[in-house]
Coordinates of C-alpha atoms in Angstrom, one line a residue:
Chain A
M1158 CA -11.6 14.9 -33.7
S1159 CA -10.6 15.0 -30.1
D1160 CA -11.6 11.4 -29.8
S1161 CA -8.0 10.3 -30.5
N1162 CA -7.0 12.1 -27.4
P1163 CA -7.8 9.8 -24.5
G1164 CA -7.6 12.6 -21.9
R1165 CA -10.2 14.6 -23.7
A1166 CA -12.4 11.7 -24.6
S1167 CA -12.8 10.7 -21.0
L1168 CA -13.5 14.2 -19.7
S1169 CA -15.7 13.6 -16.7
K1170 CA -18.6 15.9 -16.0
A1171 CA -20.3 17.1 -12.9
P1172 CA -24.1 17.1 -13.4
T1173 CA -25.9 20.3 -12.4
G1174 CA -29.2 18.6 -11.9
I1175 CA -30.7 21.2 -14.2
A1176 CA -32.0 18.8 -16.9
G1177 CA -31.8 21.0 -19.9
L1178 CA -28.4 22.3 -19.0
D1179 CA -27.0 18.8 -18.5
E1180 CA -28.3 17.9 -21.9
I1181 CA -26.8 20.9 -23.7
T1182 CA -23.4 20.2 -22.0
H1183 CA -23.7 16.5 -22.5
G1184 CA -23.5 15.7 -18.9
G1185 CA -22.8 18.8 -16.9
L1186 CA -19.9 21.1 -16.0
P1187 CA -16.3 19.9 -16.5
A1188 CA -15.4 18.0 -13.3
G1189 CA -12.4 19.2 -11.5
R1190 CA -12.2 22.5 -13.4
P1191 CA -13.7 26.0 -13.2
T1192 CA -16.6 27.2 -15.2
L1193 CA -17.7 30.8 -15.6
I1194 CA -21.3 31.8 -15.6
A1195 CA -21.6 35.3 -16.9
G1196 CA -24.8 37.4 -16.9
G1197 CA -26.4 40.6 -15.9
P1198 CA -28.1 41.4 -12.6
G1199 CA -31.1 39.1 -12.0
S1200 CA -30.1 36.7 -14.8
G1201 CA -30.2 33.8 -12.4
K1202 CA -26.4 33.2 -11.8
T1203 CA -26.7 32.8 -8.0
L1204 CA -29.6 30.4 -8.3
L1205 CA -27.9 28.4 -10.9
G1206 CA -24.8 28.1 -8.6
I1207 CA -26.9 27.1 -5.6
S1208 CA -28.8 24.5 -7.7
F1209 CA -25.5 23.1 -8.7
L1210 CA -24.3 22.8 -5.1
V1211 CA -27.6 21.4 -3.7
H1212 CA -27.7 18.8 -6.5
G1213 CA -24.2 17.7 -5.9
A1214 CA -24.7 17.4 -2.1
L1215 CA -28.0 15.6 -2.3
H1216 CA -27.5 13.3 -5.4
H1217 CA -23.8 12.8 -6.0
G1218 CA -22.3 12.7 -2.6
E1219 CA -20.3 15.8 -3.4
P1220 CA -20.4 18.4 -0.6
G1221 CA -20.0 22.0 -1.6
V1222 CA -18.7 25.4 -0.6
L1223 CA -20.6 28.6 -1.4
M1224 CA -18.4 31.7 -1.1
S1225 CA -20.8 34.5 -1.5
F1226 CA -19.6 38.0 -1.9
E1227 CA -23.0 39.6 -2.2
E1228 CA -25.5 38.0 0.0
N1229 CA -25.1 36.6 3.5
A1230 CA -26.2 33.1 4.5
E1231 CA -29.6 34.2 5.8
E1232 CA -30.4 36.2 2.6
L1233 CA -29.3 33.3 0.4
A1234 CA -31.4 30.8 2.4
A1235 CA -34.4 33.0 2.1
D1236 CA -33.9 33.5 -1.6
V1237 CA -34.0 29.8 -2.4
A1238 CA -36.3 28.5 0.3
S1239 CA -39.3 29.0 -2.0
L1240 CA -37.6 26.6 -4.4
G1241 CA -37.6 23.9 -1.8
F1242 CA -33.8 24.1 -1.1
D1243 CA -33.1 23.9 2.6
L1244 CA -29.6 25.3 2.9
D1245 CA -29.6 25.4 6.7
A1246 CA -30.3 21.6 6.7
L1247 CA -27.5 21.0 4.3
V1248 CA -25.1 23.2 6.4
G1249 CA -26.2 21.2 9.5
Q1250 CA -25.5 17.9 7.8
K1251 CA -22.0 19.2 6.7
K1252 CA -22.9 18.9 3.1
L1253 CA -22.6 22.6 2.5
F1254 CA -20.4 25.4 3.9
I1255 CA -21.4 29.0 3.3
D1256 CA -18.9 31.7 3.8
Y1257 CA -20.1 35.3 3.3
V1258 CA -17.3 37.5 2.3
Q1259 CA -18.0 41.1 3.2
I1260 CA -16.0 43.8 1.6
E1261 CA -16.6 47.3 3.0
R1262 CA -14.7 49.7 0.7
S1263 CA -15.1 52.6 3.1
E1264 CA -13.3 50.7 5.9
I1265 CA -10.3 49.9 3.8
E1266 CA -7.0 51.7 3.5
E1267 CA -4.2 50.2 1.3
T1268 CA -0.5 50.6 1.9
G1269 CA 2.2 48.5 0.3
D1270 CA 2.3 45.0 -0.8
Y1271 CA -0.3 42.3 0.1
D1272 CA -1.8 39.1 -1.2
L1273 CA -5.3 37.4 -0.8
D1274 CA -4.2 34.8 1.6
G1275 CA -7.2 35.7 3.8
L1276 CA -9.4 34.4 1.0
F1277 CA -7.3 31.3 0.4
V1278 CA -7.3 30.4 4.1
R1279 CA -11.0 30.8 4.3
L1280 CA -11.6 28.8 1.2
E1281 CA -9.3 26.0 2.4
H1282 CA -10.9 26.0 5.8
A1283 CA -14.4 25.8 4.2
I1284 CA -13.4 23.0 1.8
R1285 CA -11.8 21.0 4.6
S1286 CA -14.8 21.4 6.9
V1287 CA -17.1 19.5 4.6
G1288 CA -14.8 17.7 2.3
A1289 CA -16.0 19.8 -0.6
K1290 CA -15.8 18.7 -4.2
R1291 CA -17.8 21.6 -5.6
V1292 CA -17.2 25.3 -5.1
V1293 CA -19.3 28.3 -6.1
L1294 CA -17.7 31.8 -6.0
D1295 CA -20.5 34.4 -6.4
T1296 CA -19.3 36.8 -7.5
L1297 CA -15.5 37.2 -7.4
E1298 CA -15.7 40.5 -9.1
A1299 CA -16.8 42.1 -5.9
L1300 CA -13.0 42.1 -5.1
F1301 CA -12.5 44.7 -7.8
S1302 CA -14.8 47.2 -6.3
G1303 CA -13.4 46.5 -2.8
L1304 CA -9.6 46.6 -3.5
Q1305 CA -7.6 49.1 -5.4
N1306 CA -4.5 47.4 -6.5
E1307 CA -5.6 45.7 -9.7
A1308 CA -2.2 44.3 -10.4
I1309 CA -2.1 42.4 -7.2
L1310 CA -5.7 41.4 -7.7
R1311 CA -5.2 39.9 -11.1
A1312 CA -2.0 38.1 -10.1
E1313 CA -3.9 36.6 -7.1
L1314 CA -6.9 35.6 -9.2
R1315 CA -4.5 33.7 -11.5
R1316 CA -3.0 32.0 -8.4
L1317 CA -6.5 31.3 -7.1
F1318 CA -7.6 29.4 -10.2
R1319 CA -4.4 27.4 -10.3
W1320 CA -4.9 26.6 -6.6
L1321 CA -8.5 25.4 -7.3
R1322 CA -7.4 23.3 -10.3
D1323 CA -4.7 21.7 -8.2
R1324 CA -7.3 20.6 -5.8
N1325 CA -9.4 19.1 -8.5
L1326 CA -12.5 21.0 -7.5
T1327 CA -15.4 21.6 -9.8
V1328 CA -15.8 25.3 -9.5
L1329 CA -18.5 27.6 -10.7
V1330 CA -17.6 31.3 -10.8
T1331 CA -20.2 33.9 -11.6
G1332 CA -19.4 37.2 -13.3
E1333 CA -21.3 40.3 -14.0
K1334 CA -22.0 41.0 -17.6
G1335 CA -19.6 43.6 -19.1
E1336 CA -20.1 46.3 -21.7
A1337 CA -17.6 45.2 -24.2
S1338 CA -16.4 41.9 -22.7
L1339 CA -18.1 38.9 -21.3
T1340 CA -17.7 40.1 -17.8
R1341 CA -17.1 43.5 -16.4
Y1342 CA -13.6 42.7 -15.1
G1343 CA -12.6 40.1 -17.6
I1344 CA -12.8 37.1 -15.3
E1345 CA -13.0 35.0 -18.5
E1346 CA -9.3 35.5 -18.8
Y1347 CA -8.7 33.1 -15.9
V1348 CA -11.4 30.6 -16.6
S1349 CA -10.6 29.0 -19.9
D1350 CA -12.4 25.7 -19.6
A1351 CA -16.1 26.5 -19.9
V1352 CA -18.1 29.6 -20.2
I1353 CA -21.9 29.8 -19.9
Q1354 CA -23.8 33.0 -20.6
L1355 CA -27.1 33.9 -19.1
D1356 CA -29.3 36.6 -20.6
H1357 CA -32.5 38.2 -19.4
R1358 CA -34.4 40.3 -21.9
I1359 CA -37.6 42.0 -21.7
H1360 CA -39.3 42.4 -25.0
E1361 CA -42.8 43.8 -25.3
Q1362 CA -43.2 43.5 -21.6
I1363 CA -42.5 39.8 -21.7
S1364 CA -39.4 38.6 -19.9
T1365 CA -37.3 35.9 -21.6
R1366 CA -34.3 34.2 -20.1
R1367 CA -31.8 32.5 -22.3
I1368 CA -28.7 30.4 -21.7
R1369 CA -25.8 29.7 -24.0
V1370 CA -22.7 27.6 -23.7
V1371 CA -20.1 30.0 -25.2
K1372 CA -17.2 27.6 -24.7
Y1373 CA -16.6 24.2 -23.4
R1374 CA -13.0 23.0 -23.9
G1375 CA -12.7 19.3 -24.8
S1376 CA -16.4 18.6 -25.1
H1377 CA -19.2 18.9 -27.6
H1378 CA -22.0 21.2 -26.5
G1379 CA -25.1 22.8 -27.9
T1380 CA -24.3 26.2 -29.3
N1381 CA -27.7 27.8 -29.6
E1382 CA -29.3 30.1 -27.1
Y1383 CA -31.8 28.0 -25.1
P1384 CA -34.6 29.6 -23.2
F1385 CA -34.8 28.9 -19.5
L1386 CA -37.2 29.6 -16.8
I1387 CA -36.9 30.2 -13.1
G1388 CA -40.0 28.7 -11.7
A1389 CA -41.4 27.2 -8.5
D1390 CA -39.0 24.3 -8.7
G1391 CA -35.8 26.2 -9.7
V1392 CA -34.0 26.6 -12.9
N1393 CA -35.4 24.8 -15.9
V1394 CA -33.9 24.8 -19.4
L1395 CA -36.1 23.5 -22.2
P1396 CA -34.4 20.3 -23.1
V1397 CA -33.3 19.5 -26.6
T1398 CA -33.5 15.8 -26.4
S1399 CA -33.3 14.6 -29.9
L1400 CA -32.3 17.2 -32.5
L1401 CA -30.8 14.2 -34.3
L1402 CA -34.1 12.5 -35.0
E1403 CA -33.0 9.5 -33.1
H1404 CA -36.3 8.7 -31.5
A1405 CA -37.8 5.3 -31.8
A1406 CA -40.6 4.8 -34.3
F1407 CA -43.5 3.0 -32.5
E1408 CA -45.5 0.4 -34.3
E1409 CA -48.2 0.6 -31.7
R1410 CA -51.4 2.4 -32.7
V1411 CA -53.6 4.8 -30.8
S1412 CA -57.3 5.2 -31.5
T1413 CA -58.6 8.6 -32.6
G1414 CA -61.7 7.9 -30.5
L1415 CA -63.7 7.6 -33.7
P1416 CA -63.9 4.2 -35.3
S1417 CA -64.8 5.8 -38.6
L1418 CA -61.7 8.0 -38.5
D1419 CA -59.5 5.0 -37.3
K1420 CA -60.7 3.3 -40.5
M1421 CA -59.6 6.2 -42.6
L1422 CA -56.2 5.9 -41.0
G1423 CA -55.4 2.4 -42.1
G1424 CA -58.0 1.0 -39.8
E1425 CA -56.2 1.5 -36.5
G1426 CA -55.8 5.2 -35.8
Y1427 CA -52.7 7.3 -35.2
Y1428 CA -49.2 5.8 -34.5
R1429 CA -48.2 6.1 -30.9
G1430 CA -45.7 9.0 -30.5
S1431 CA -46.8 10.6 -33.7
T1432 CA -47.8 14.2 -34.1
V1433 CA -51.2 14.9 -35.5
L1434 CA -52.5 18.2 -36.9
V1435 CA -56.2 18.8 -37.1
S1436 CA -56.8 22.0 -39.1
G1437 CA -59.9 23.8 -40.2
T1438 CA -61.7 27.1 -40.2
A1439 CA -63.7 28.3 -37.2
G1440 CA -66.6 26.1 -36.3
T1441 CA -65.5 23.0 -38.2
G1442 CA -65.3 20.8 -35.1
K1443 CA -61.6 20.7 -34.4
T1444 CA -62.0 20.7 -30.6
T1445 CA -64.7 18.0 -31.0
V1446 CA -62.2 15.8 -32.9
A1447 CA -59.6 16.5 -30.2
A1448 CA -62.1 15.8 -27.4
H1449 CA -62.9 12.4 -28.9
F1450 CA -59.1 11.6 -28.9
A1451 CA -58.8 12.8 -25.2
Q1452 CA -61.8 10.7 -24.2
A1453 CA -60.5 7.6 -25.9
T1454 CA -57.2 8.0 -24.1
C1455 CA -58.8 8.1 -20.7
R1456 CA -61.2 5.3 -21.6
R1457 CA -58.2 3.1 -22.1
G1458 CA -57.1 4.1 -18.6
Q1459 CA -54.3 6.3 -20.0
R1460 CA -53.6 9.9 -19.2
C1461 CA -54.3 12.9 -21.4
L1462 CA -52.9 16.4 -20.9
Y1463 CA -55.1 19.0 -22.6
F1464 CA -53.7 22.5 -23.2
L1465 CA -56.5 25.0 -23.8
F1466 CA -55.6 28.4 -25.2
E1467 CA -59.0 29.9 -25.9
E1468 CA -61.6 28.5 -23.6
S1469 CA -61.9 27.6 -19.9
P1470 CA -62.0 23.9 -19.2
R1471 CA -65.6 24.2 -17.8
Q1472 CA -66.8 25.9 -21.0
M1473 CA -65.1 23.3 -23.2
M1474 CA -66.5 20.4 -21.2
R1475 CA -70.0 21.9 -21.3
N1476 CA -69.7 22.3 -25.1
M1477 CA -68.4 18.7 -25.5
R1478 CA -71.2 17.3 -23.3
S1479 CA -73.7 18.7 -25.7
A1480 CA -71.9 16.7 -28.4
G1481 CA -72.2 13.6 -26.2
I1482 CA -68.5 13.6 -25.1
E1483 CA -68.3 13.3 -21.4
L1484 CA -65.0 14.3 -19.9
E1485 CA -65.7 15.4 -16.3
S1486 CA -65.5 11.9 -14.8
Y1487 CA -62.0 11.5 -16.3
L1488 CA -61.0 14.8 -14.8
E1489 CA -62.1 13.6 -11.4
Q1490 CA -60.3 10.3 -11.8
G1491 CA -57.1 12.2 -12.6
L1492 CA -56.7 10.7 -16.0
L1493 CA -57.4 14.0 -17.7
Q1494 CA -55.7 17.3 -16.8
F1495 CA -56.4 20.7 -18.3
H1496 CA -54.0 23.6 -18.6
A1497 CA -55.8 26.7 -19.7
D1498 CA -53.8 29.8 -20.3
R1499 CA -53.2 32.5 -22.8
P1500 CA -49.7 32.2 -24.4
A1501 CA -49.4 35.9 -24.9
R1502 CA -49.2 36.4 -21.2
H1503 CA -45.8 34.8 -20.9
G1504 CA -44.1 34.8 -24.2
L1505 CA -43.5 31.8 -26.4
E1506 CA -40.5 30.4 -24.7
N1507 CA -41.8 30.6 -21.3
H1508 CA -45.1 29.2 -22.4
L1509 CA -43.5 26.2 -24.0
L1510 CA -41.4 25.7 -20.9
M1511 CA -44.4 25.7 -18.7
M1512 CA -46.0 23.2 -21.0
H1513 CA -42.9 21.2 -20.8
Q1514 CA -43.0 21.2 -17.0
A1515 CA -46.6 20.3 -17.0
I1516 CA -45.8 17.3 -19.2
E1517 CA -42.9 16.3 -16.9
R1518 CA -45.2 16.4 -13.9
F1519 CA -48.2 14.6 -15.3
R1520 CA -46.5 12.1 -17.6
P1521 CA -49.3 11.9 -20.1
D1522 CA -49.8 9.3 -22.8
T1523 CA -51.4 11.8 -25.1
V1524 CA -51.2 15.6 -25.3
V1525 CA -53.6 18.0 -27.0
L1526 CA -52.8 21.6 -27.9
D1527 CA -55.9 23.5 -28.7
P1528 CA -55.4 25.6 -30.8
M1529 CA -51.7 25.4 -31.5
T1530 CA -52.1 28.5 -33.8
N1531 CA -52.2 30.7 -30.7
L1532 CA -48.6 30.0 -30.2
L1533 CA -47.8 31.1 -33.7
A1534 CA -49.2 34.5 -32.9
I1535 CA -46.7 35.3 -30.2
G1536 CA -43.3 34.5 -31.7
T1537 CA -41.3 35.1 -34.8
R1538 CA -41.5 32.4 -37.3
L1539 CA -38.1 30.9 -36.6
D1540 CA -38.6 30.9 -32.9
V1541 CA -41.9 29.1 -33.2
Q1542 CA -40.5 26.6 -35.5
S1543 CA -37.5 25.8 -33.4
M1544 CA -39.5 25.7 -30.2
L1545 CA -42.2 23.5 -31.6
T1546 CA -39.6 21.2 -33.1
R1547 CA -38.1 20.8 -29.7
M1548 CA -41.4 20.2 -28.0
I1549 CA -42.4 17.7 -30.7
D1550 CA -39.1 15.9 -30.4
H1551 CA -39.4 15.7 -26.7
L1552 CA -42.9 14.2 -26.9
K1553 CA -41.8 11.7 -29.6
V1554 CA -38.9 10.5 -27.5
Q1555 CA -41.3 9.8 -24.7
G1556 CA -43.7 8.0 -27.0
V1557 CA -46.4 10.6 -26.3
T1558 CA -49.0 11.0 -29.0
A1559 CA -49.7 14.7 -29.7
L1560 CA -52.7 16.3 -31.3
F1561 CA -52.5 19.9 -32.3
T1562 CA -55.5 21.8 -33.6
S1563 CA -54.9 24.6 -36.0
L1564 CA -57.3 27.4 -36.8
T1565 CA -57.3 28.1 -40.4
G1566 CA -58.0 31.6 -41.4
A1567 CA -57.6 33.1 -44.8
S1568 CA -53.9 32.5 -44.7
A1569 CA -53.3 30.4 -41.6
D1570 CA -52.8 27.2 -43.5
I1571 CA -50.2 28.9 -45.5
E1572 CA -48.7 30.1 -42.3
V1573 CA -48.5 26.6 -41.0
T1574 CA -46.8 25.5 -44.1
Q1575 CA -44.4 28.4 -44.0
T1576 CA -43.4 27.9 -40.4
G1577 CA -42.4 24.4 -41.3
I1578 CA -44.9 23.0 -38.9
S1579 CA -46.4 20.8 -41.7
S1580 CA -43.1 18.9 -42.0
L1581 CA -43.1 18.2 -38.3
V1582 CA -46.5 16.6 -38.5
D1583 CA -47.0 12.9 -39.2
T1584 CA -50.7 13.0 -39.7
W1585 CA -52.6 15.9 -41.0
I1586 CA -56.4 15.9 -40.9
R1587 CA -58.3 18.7 -42.5
L1588 CA -61.8 19.8 -41.7
S1589 CA -63.8 22.2 -43.8
L1590 CA -67.2 23.8 -44.0
E1591 CA -69.0 24.3 -47.2
E1592 CA -72.3 26.0 -47.9
R1593 CA -74.4 23.7 -50.1
Q1594 CA -78.1 24.3 -50.8
R1595 CA -78.3 26.9 -48.0
R1596 CA -76.9 24.5 -45.5
L1597 CA -73.4 24.3 -44.0
E1598 CA -71.9 20.9 -44.5
R1599 CA -68.8 19.6 -42.9
W1600 CA -66.0 17.7 -44.7
I1601 CA -63.1 15.7 -43.4
Y1602 CA -60.1 14.2 -45.2
V1603 CA -56.7 12.9 -44.4
L1604 CA -54.2 15.2 -46.1
K1605 CA -51.3 13.1 -45.2
S1606 CA -50.4 10.3 -42.8
R1607 CA -46.9 9.0 -42.7
G1608 CA -46.3 5.2 -42.7
M1609 CA -49.8 4.0 -43.3
A1610 CA -52.2 3.4 -46.1
H1611 CA -54.7 6.1 -45.3
S1612 CA -57.9 7.0 -47.0
D1613 CA -57.9 9.5 -49.8
E1614 CA -61.5 10.2 -49.6
V1615 CA -63.2 13.4 -48.7
R1616 CA -66.0 12.4 -46.4
Y1617 CA -69.0 14.2 -45.1
F1618 CA -69.5 14.4 -41.4
R1619 CA -71.9 15.7 -38.8
I1620 CA -71.6 16.7 -35.2
G1621 CA -74.6 15.4 -33.3
A1622 CA -75.6 14.3 -29.9
A1623 CA -73.0 11.5 -30.2
G1624 CA -70.2 13.7 -31.3
V1625 CA -68.5 13.5 -34.7
E1626 CA -70.2 11.1 -37.1
I1627 CA -68.4 10.5 -40.3
L1628 CA -70.8 9.2 -42.8
P1629 CA -69.9 6.2 -45.0
P1630 CA -68.6 6.9 -48.5
E1631 CA -72.0 5.9 -50.0
A1632 CA -73.7 8.6 -47.9
T1633 CA -71.1 11.1 -49.0
D1634 CA -71.7 10.2 -52.6
R1635 CA -75.4 10.6 -52.2
R1636 CA -74.9 14.0 -50.7
L1637 CA -72.7 15.1 -53.6
Q1638 CA -75.2 13.9 -56.2
A1639 CA -78.1 15.5 -54.5
Chain B
M193 CA -19.8 74.0 21.0
A194 CA -16.1 74.8 20.9
D195 CA -15.6 73.2 24.3
S196 CA -17.1 70.0 23.4
F197 CA -15.1 69.9 20.2
D198 CA -11.9 70.4 22.1
D199 CA -13.0 67.7 24.5
A200 CA -13.6 65.4 21.7
V201 CA -10.1 66.1 20.3
R202 CA -8.6 65.6 23.7
A203 CA -10.5 62.4 24.2
H204 CA -9.4 61.2 20.8
D205 CA -5.8 62.0 21.6
N206 CA -6.0 59.9 24.8
A207 CA -8.1 57.1 23.3
Q208 CA -6.9 53.6 23.9
Y209 CA -6.1 51.8 20.6
V210 CA -6.9 48.1 20.1
L211 CA -5.1 46.8 17.1
R212 CA -4.9 43.4 15.6
L213 CA -2.6 42.5 12.7
Y214 CA -3.6 39.4 10.7
V215 CA -0.7 37.8 8.8
S216 CA -0.3 34.6 6.9
G217 CA 2.7 32.8 8.2
M218 CA 6.0 34.5 9.0
T219 CA 6.9 35.6 5.6
P220 CA 9.3 38.6 4.9
R221 CA 6.1 40.6 4.1
S222 CA 4.5 39.6 7.4
T223 CA 7.7 40.5 9.3
R224 CA 7.8 43.8 7.5
A225 CA 4.3 44.6 8.5
V226 CA 4.8 43.7 12.1
E227 CA 7.9 46.0 12.3
N228 CA 6.1 48.8 10.6
V229 CA 3.1 48.7 12.8
R230 CA 5.2 48.5 16.0
K231 CA 7.2 51.5 14.9
V232 CA 4.0 53.6 14.3
C233 CA 2.6 52.5 17.6
E234 CA 5.7 53.3 19.6
E235 CA 6.0 56.7 18.0
Y236 CA 2.4 57.9 18.0
L237 CA 0.5 55.7 20.5
A238 CA 3.1 55.0 23.2
G239 CA 1.4 53.7 26.3
R240 CA -2.1 53.6 25.0
Y241 CA -2.2 50.8 22.5
E242 CA -2.7 47.1 22.5
L243 CA -1.4 45.1 19.5
E244 CA -2.0 41.5 18.8
V245 CA -0.5 39.6 15.9
V246 CA -2.6 36.7 14.6
D247 CA -1.4 34.1 12.1
I248 CA -4.5 33.1 10.1
Y249 CA -2.8 29.9 9.0
Q250 CA -2.9 28.9 12.7
Q251 CA -6.5 30.1 13.2
P252 CA -8.3 29.9 9.9
S253 CA -11.8 30.3 11.4
L254 CA -10.7 33.7 12.7
A255 CA -10.1 34.8 9.1
R256 CA -13.8 34.1 8.4
D257 CA -15.0 35.7 11.7
R258 CA -13.0 38.8 11.2
Q259 CA -13.7 39.1 7.4
I260 CA -10.1 38.9 6.4
I261 CA -9.5 38.8 2.7
A262 CA -6.0 40.2 2.3
A263 CA -2.8 39.5 4.3
P264 CA -1.4 41.4 6.0
T265 CA -4.5 43.2 7.4
L266 CA -4.3 45.6 10.3
I267 CA -7.7 46.1 12.0
K268 CA -8.3 49.0 14.3
E269 CA -11.0 47.7 16.6
M270 CA -10.9 50.6 19.0
P271 CA -11.5 53.5 18.9
L272 CA -14.5 53.2 16.5
P273 CA -15.0 53.4 13.6
L274 CA -13.5 50.1 12.7
R275 CA -10.8 50.4 10.0
R276 CA -8.8 47.9 8.0
I277 CA -5.4 48.7 6.6
I278 CA -4.2 46.2 4.2
G279 CA -0.6 45.7 2.9
D280 CA 2.8 45.6 4.5
L281 CA 2.1 49.1 6.0
S282 CA 5.2 50.5 4.3
S283 CA 3.8 54.0 4.1
T284 CA 3.7 55.5 7.6
E285 CA 1.6 58.4 6.3
R286 CA -1.1 56.1 5.0
V287 CA -1.1 54.1 8.2
L288 CA -1.6 57.2 10.3
I289 CA -4.5 58.2 8.1
G290 CA -5.9 54.7 8.3
L291 CA -5.7 54.8 12.1
D292 CA -7.4 58.2 12.1
I293 CA -4.4 59.7 13.8
R294 CA -3.9 62.1 11.0
Q295 CA -6.5 63.5 8.7
A296 CA -6.4 62.6 5.0

């Protein structure tokens, strides 16, 4: 709709370097204009601002000015040092200018007319010193608690934003969350281009951070609330790469690690970049099927990232060794990596974010989530569905083949269906245990497998010293006739 | 006790004042502020004050060093405690309170 307007269509953006945020905003903050970041205390406003400045200075040749009303340069540097940001070095290289504005209410007496030229002069001096293109004001609202004449203050704020705009600066203004309005003092009144809201909630002792683009004039933007994490490497927003289902469909096939199972899947195994679900009740051998897949990945010289939610890696590898699946050597070679954690410790979003970060770091060819059902237990149905959708989309875009195991209880399969996970899955393999003639027998079948002529047989299988052994159809028939 | 209090009052009465007025250019508001502060000084601090007028446009880094936000800002550097009086200083009463010459 705004495409007919050339000014709007060519709106340039200033990337923040925060991957997920740049995706939601289709490229970053509006260049040459102010953006408001509103959020409560501890919601990550300052950190987001500093990330924006550091990224601009290091990667876009855009020096920045940080005008901090709350923390002085030493405090700020200490706050972000753990994230690997060296503010002192940037200041030394004239890529960053930090001005700490201290307002001591008790020292101030007001009489008569004034303006905020002091602030303007300082800002101008700072901008000139480094040739700044980016400015962060954190948080301007401190002025309201320091100065009494609100009429002057508001007129001056209006003048300030006009001044910043005239200089074509990309400005990020933070504001404290208000009771009835977006910010306590209504800063949003002056910043009409873009507004981003940060939220920090604690629910059942699990902290969740969310980010939402409330407004972005002249640009499309994601409108949902997206979870984000402040971790060891800064602010991370879970990306939403391809909500449009635009990922490529790979023709390439990936072995399941079991020639007999490959055969059931049109002879060649899973499609690369597909999502595989292996479901079954307790003790059916889901982890063994997953381990075969992981081993086959590494055997090809590729990388497998294995998320374990119930066992320790040592325990899992010991169990697999007894089924003839040797994984240790791949772990040592760095082809296999485990992430063992209990999702309930962090909450669903955080957990998925951490998984995402692990994926970004390790760049695996295949990923295993064992068992995925543990994620279902910690979120509401809609949350889980949307989060998993995003995770799966992300993996698909990267061409990563994912295998999820799912523990089937009395109702868990129904749960999987209800949460919509089934529709996200390309290949669904079901394992079951049956008691026959006072023996437990294992059965395997391919419930669905998109885009291939898969077997419709229910096959008998064993787990022995060489792992999963799917018996040929004749053997299955013999068993059934016995 | 009473003696030392009286001493303190006397000392205060004789204290040397160091004042700096920060303005942004020679606007009518700046001029007004300079006139107002001179008047107060001559009337109440004659012979025991030092007043410097600083134009922050000319010395922008001073604005940062002295934590100036508003203009005009009058800073009472001595005697302590430090005080800032912002505005065109049009109310003598408030200026006197700000300079601790008169109690609020």
